[in-house]
């Protein structure tokens, strides 16, 4: 089980590695305030939850309570869609409000908080089949 948690952390690092590079570039340019205004945080969230959604399709029916699992899949799908919509808004709106950036950071924090246990759980459920 601990190996699955470590795998989830590695997946998270892989998703955020390009974001870390963008943050380092902002720091070198002296654009400290703009670190929190990177729209790519939303893209990273959609990638994370897309990975989780893909993992849900690999779980056999005998390892899940269908009604509860469908709700779980819906929550994952909702996070993914919200982040994609937010990313699209950042790309389409010329000057997004600071409120959008605050919501994005809150969504990012919540997403990371839930990603690690969700990913670990899904990996555990997938291994029970193997």
PDB file of C-alpha atoms in Angstrom:
ATOM      1  CA  UNK A   1       0.000   0.000   0.000  1.00  0.00           C
ATOM      2  CA  UNK A   2       2.809   2.410   0.797  1.00  0.00           C
ATOM      3  CA  UNK A   3       4.247   1.728  -2.662  1.00  0.00           C
ATOM      4  CA  UNK A   4       1.001   2.960  -4.222  1.00  0.00           C
ATOM      5  CA  UNK A   5       1.172   6.171  -2.188  1.00  0.00           C
ATOM      6  CA  UNK A   6       4.746   6.688  -3.395  1.00  0.00           C
ATOM      7  CA  UNK A   7       3.564   6.108  -6.968  1.00  0.00           C
ATOM      8  CA  UNK A   8       0.855   8.726  -6.479  1.00  0.00           C
ATOM      9  CA  UNK A   9       3.462  11.233  -5.277  1.00  0.00           C
ATOM     10  CA  UNK A  10       5.642  10.477  -8.311  1.00  0.00           C
ATOM     11  CA  UNK A  11       2.657  10.992 -10.633  1.00  0.00           C
ATOM     12  CA  UNK A  12       1.974  14.331  -8.979  1.00  0.00           C
ATOM     13  CA  UNK A  13       5.595  15.431  -9.355  1.00  0.00           C
ATOM     14  CA  UNK A  14       5.564  14.439 -13.038  1.00  0.00           C
ATOM     15  CA  UNK A  15       2.451  16.545 -13.655  1.00  0.00           C
ATOM     16  CA  UNK A  16       3.840  19.576 -11.841  1.00  0.00           C
ATOM     17  CA  UNK A  17       7.403  19.482 -13.159  1.00  0.00           C
ATOM     18  CA  UNK A  18       6.601  21.810 -16.099  1.00  0.00           C
ATOM     19  CA  UNK A  19       4.748  24.126 -13.691  1.00  0.00           C
ATOM     20  CA  UNK A  20       7.832  24.272 -11.468  1.00  0.00           C
ATOM     21  CA  UNK A  21       9.862  25.322 -14.506  1.00  0.00           C
ATOM     22  CA  UNK A  22       7.377  28.131 -15.225  1.00  0.00           C
ATOM     23  CA  UNK A  23       7.605  29.247 -11.592  1.00  0.00           C
ATOM     24  CA  UNK A  24      11.412  29.297 -11.742  1.00  0.00           C
ATOM     25  CA  UNK A  25      11.263  31.402 -14.927  1.00  0.00           C
ATOM     26  CA  UNK A  26       8.910  33.871 -13.213  1.00  0.00           C
ATOM     27  CA  UNK A  27      11.313  34.091 -10.258  1.00  0.00           C
ATOM     28  CA  UNK A  28      14.314  34.729 -12.516  1.00  0.00           C
ATOM     29  CA  UNK A  29      12.369  37.444 -14.346  1.00  0.00           C
ATOM     30  CA  UNK A  30      11.456  39.022 -11.005  1.00  0.00           C
ATOM     31  CA  UNK A  31       7.743  38.543 -11.632  1.00  0.00           C
ATOM     32  CA  UNK A  32       6.941  37.246  -8.153  1.00  0.00           C
ATOM     33  CA  UNK A  33       3.304  38.349  -8.092  1.00  0.00           C
ATOM     34  CA  UNK A  34       2.634  36.570 -11.383  1.00  0.00           C
ATOM     35  CA  UNK A  35       3.598  33.184  -9.918  1.00  0.00           C
ATOM     36  CA  UNK A  36       0.041  32.834  -8.642  1.00  0.00           C
ATOM     37  CA  UNK A  37      -1.349  33.978 -11.985  1.00  0.00           C
ATOM     38  CA  UNK A  38      -0.140  31.034 -14.039  1.00  0.00           C
ATOM     39  CA  UNK A  39      -3.188  29.603 -15.831  1.00  0.00           C
ATOM     40  CA  UNK A  40      -1.363  26.309 -16.310  1.00  0.00           C
ATOM     41  CA  UNK A  41      -2.292  25.298 -12.757  1.00  0.00           C
ATOM     42  CA  UNK A  42      -5.759  24.537 -14.141  1.00  0.00           C
ATOM     43  CA  UNK A  43      -4.269  22.480 -16.932  1.00  0.00           C
ATOM     44  CA  UNK A  44      -2.260  20.472 -14.385  1.00  0.00           C
ATOM     45  CA  UNK A  45      -5.418  19.810 -12.377  1.00  0.00           C
ATOM     46  CA  UNK A  46      -7.215  18.522 -15.465  1.00  0.00           C
ATOM     47  CA  UNK A  47      -4.289  16.199 -16.222  1.00  0.00           C
ATOM     48  CA  UNK A  48      -4.265  14.885 -12.648  1.00  0.00           C
ATOM     49  CA  UNK A  49      -7.957  14.152 -12.607  1.00  0.00           C
ATOM     50  CA  UNK A  50      -7.863  12.757 -16.129  1.00  0.00           C
ATOM     51  CA  UNK A  51      -5.325  10.239 -14.841  1.00  0.00           C
ATOM     52  CA  UNK A  52      -7.625   9.375 -11.943  1.00  0.00           C
ATOM     53  CA  UNK A  53     -10.594   8.973 -14.247  1.00  0.00           C
ATOM     54  CA  UNK A  54      -8.591   6.620 -16.459  1.00  0.00           C
ATOM     55  CA  UNK A  55      -7.679   4.558 -13.392  1.00  0.00           C
ATOM     56  CA  UNK A  56     -11.357   4.188 -12.459  1.00  0.00           C
ATOM     57  CA  UNK A  57     -12.036   2.385 -15.725  1.00  0.00           C
ATOM     58  CA  UNK A  58      -9.478  -0.284 -14.811  1.00  0.00           C
ATOM     59  CA  UNK A  59     -11.296  -1.365 -11.641  1.00  0.00           C
ATOM     60  CA  UNK A  60     -13.286  -4.578 -11.980  1.00  0.00           C
ATOM     61  CA  UNK A  61     -16.941  -4.604 -10.957  1.00  0.00           C
ATOM     62  CA  UNK A  62     -16.298  -7.078  -8.136  1.00  0.00           C
ATOM     63  CA  UNK A  63     -14.036  -4.525  -6.403  1.00  0.00           C
ATOM     64  CA  UNK A  64     -16.540  -1.700  -6.302  1.00  0.00           C
ATOM     65  CA  UNK A  65     -19.952  -0.852  -4.977  1.00  0.00           C
ATOM     66  CA  UNK A  66     -21.483   0.384  -8.232  1.00  0.00           C
ATOM     67  CA  UNK A  67     -23.586   3.248  -6.826  1.00  0.00           C
ATOM     68  CA  UNK A  68     -20.837   4.627  -4.579  1.00  0.00           C
ATOM     69  CA  UNK A  69     -18.200   4.126  -7.257  1.00  0.00           C
ATOM     70  CA  UNK A  70     -20.278   5.964  -9.876  1.00  0.00           C
ATOM     71  CA  UNK A  71     -20.546   8.901  -7.476  1.00  0.00           C
ATOM     72  CA  UNK A  72     -16.791   8.750  -6.983  1.00  0.00           C
ATOM     73  CA  UNK A  73     -16.251   8.803 -10.765  1.00  0.00           C
ATOM     74  CA  UNK A  74     -18.637  11.744 -11.070  1.00  0.00           C
ATOM     75  CA  UNK A  75     -16.639  13.732  -8.485  1.00  0.00           C
ATOM     76  CA  UNK A  76     -13.413  13.045 -10.376  1.00  0.00           C
ATOM     77  CA  UNK A  77     -15.029  13.980 -13.695  1.00  0.00           C
ATOM     78  CA  UNK A  78     -16.413  17.198 -12.173  1.00  0.00           C
ATOM     79  CA  UNK A  79     -12.971  18.285 -10.946  1.00  0.00           C
ATOM     80  CA  UNK A  80     -11.507  17.561 -14.381  1.00  0.00           C
ATOM     81  CA  UNK A  81     -14.227  19.486 -16.246  1.00  0.00           C
ATOM     82  CA  UNK A  82     -14.086  22.463 -13.857  1.00  0.00           C
ATOM     83  CA  UNK A  83     -10.360  22.771 -14.337  1.00  0.00           C
ATOM     84  CA  UNK A  84     -10.631  22.495 -18.137  1.00  0.00           C
ATOM     85  CA  UNK A  85     -13.317  25.192 -18.171  1.00  0.00           C
ATOM     86  CA  UNK A  86     -11.181  27.401 -15.950  1.00  0.00           C
ATOM     87  CA  UNK A  87      -8.153  26.898 -18.198  1.00  0.00           C
ATOM     88  CA  UNK A  88     -10.245  27.780 -21.258  1.00  0.00           C
ATOM     89  CA  UNK A  89     -11.505  30.922 -19.518  1.00  0.00           C
ATOM     90  CA  UNK A  90      -7.946  32.003 -18.765  1.00  0.00           C
ATOM     91  CA  UNK A  91      -7.107  31.573 -22.452  1.00  0.00           C
ATOM     92  CA  UNK A  92     -10.219  33.351 -23.763  1.00  0.00           C
ATOM     93  CA  UNK A  93     -10.532  36.268 -21.343  1.00  0.00           C
ATOM     94  CA  UNK A  94      -8.047  39.075 -21.984  1.00  0.00           C
ATOM     95  CA  UNK A  95      -7.537  40.062 -18.360  1.00  0.00           C
ATOM     96  CA  UNK A  96      -9.046  37.591 -15.888  1.00  0.00           C
ATOM     97  CA  UNK A  97     -10.010  38.933 -12.476  1.00  0.00           C
ATOM     98  CA  UNK A  98      -7.921  38.210  -9.420  1.00  0.00           C
ATOM     99  CA  UNK A  99     -10.910  36.250  -8.104  1.00  0.00           C
ATOM    100  CA  UNK A 100     -10.406  33.662 -10.872  1.00  0.00           C
ATOM    101  CA  UNK A 101      -6.786  33.215  -9.830  1.00  0.00           C
ATOM    102  CA  UNK A 102      -7.807  32.815  -6.185  1.00  0.00           C
ATOM    103  CA  UNK A 103     -10.384  30.182  -7.151  1.00  0.00           C
ATOM    104  CA  UNK A 104      -7.736  28.427  -9.258  1.00  0.00           C
ATOM    105  CA  UNK A 105      -5.283  28.271  -6.323  1.00  0.00           C
ATOM    106  CA  UNK A 106      -8.049  26.996  -4.027  1.00  0.00           C
ATOM    107  CA  UNK A 107      -9.026  24.349  -6.589  1.00  0.00           C
ATOM    108  CA  UNK A 108      -5.359  23.400  -6.960  1.00  0.00           C
ATOM    109  CA  UNK A 109      -4.951  22.988  -3.206  1.00  0.00           C
ATOM    110  CA  UNK A 110      -8.097  20.888  -2.895  1.00  0.00           C
ATOM    111  CA  UNK A 111      -7.110  18.828  -5.939  1.00  0.00           C
ATOM    112  CA  UNK A 112      -3.664  17.971  -4.582  1.00  0.00           C
ATOM    113  CA  UNK A 113      -5.147  17.154  -1.177  1.00  0.00           C
ATOM    114  CA  UNK A 114      -7.553  14.634  -2.710  1.00  0.00           C
ATOM    115  CA  UNK A 115      -5.357  13.352  -5.528  1.00  0.00           C
ATOM    116  CA  UNK A 116      -2.911  11.450  -3.340  1.00  0.00           C
ATOM    117  CA  UNK A 117      -5.462   9.332  -1.424  1.00  0.00           C
ATOM    118  CA  UNK A 118      -7.682   8.873  -4.500  1.00  0.00           C
ATOM    119  CA  UNK A 119      -4.778   7.695  -6.634  1.00  0.00           C
ATOM    120  CA  UNK A 120      -3.553   5.373  -3.882  1.00  0.00           C
ATOM    121  CA  UNK A 121      -7.049   3.929  -3.381  1.00  0.00           C
ATOM    122  CA  UNK A 122      -7.546   3.309  -7.092  1.00  0.00           C
ATOM    123  CA  UNK A 123      -4.145   1.654  -7.405  1.00  0.00           C
ATOM    124  CA  UNK A 124      -4.980  -0.592  -4.433  1.00  0.00           C
ATOM    125  CA  UNK A 125      -8.336  -1.516  -5.959  1.00  0.00           C
ATOM    126  CA  UNK A 126      -6.690  -2.233  -9.298  1.00  0.00           C
ATOM    127  CA  UNK A 127      -4.076  -4.522  -7.728  1.00  0.00           C
ATOM    128  CA  UNK A 128      -6.727  -6.587  -5.974  1.00  0.00           C
ATOM    129  CA  UNK A 129      -7.722  -7.825  -9.422  1.00  0.00           C
ATOM    130  CA  UNK A 130      -4.180  -8.773 -10.533  1.00  0.00           C
TER     131      UNK A 130
END
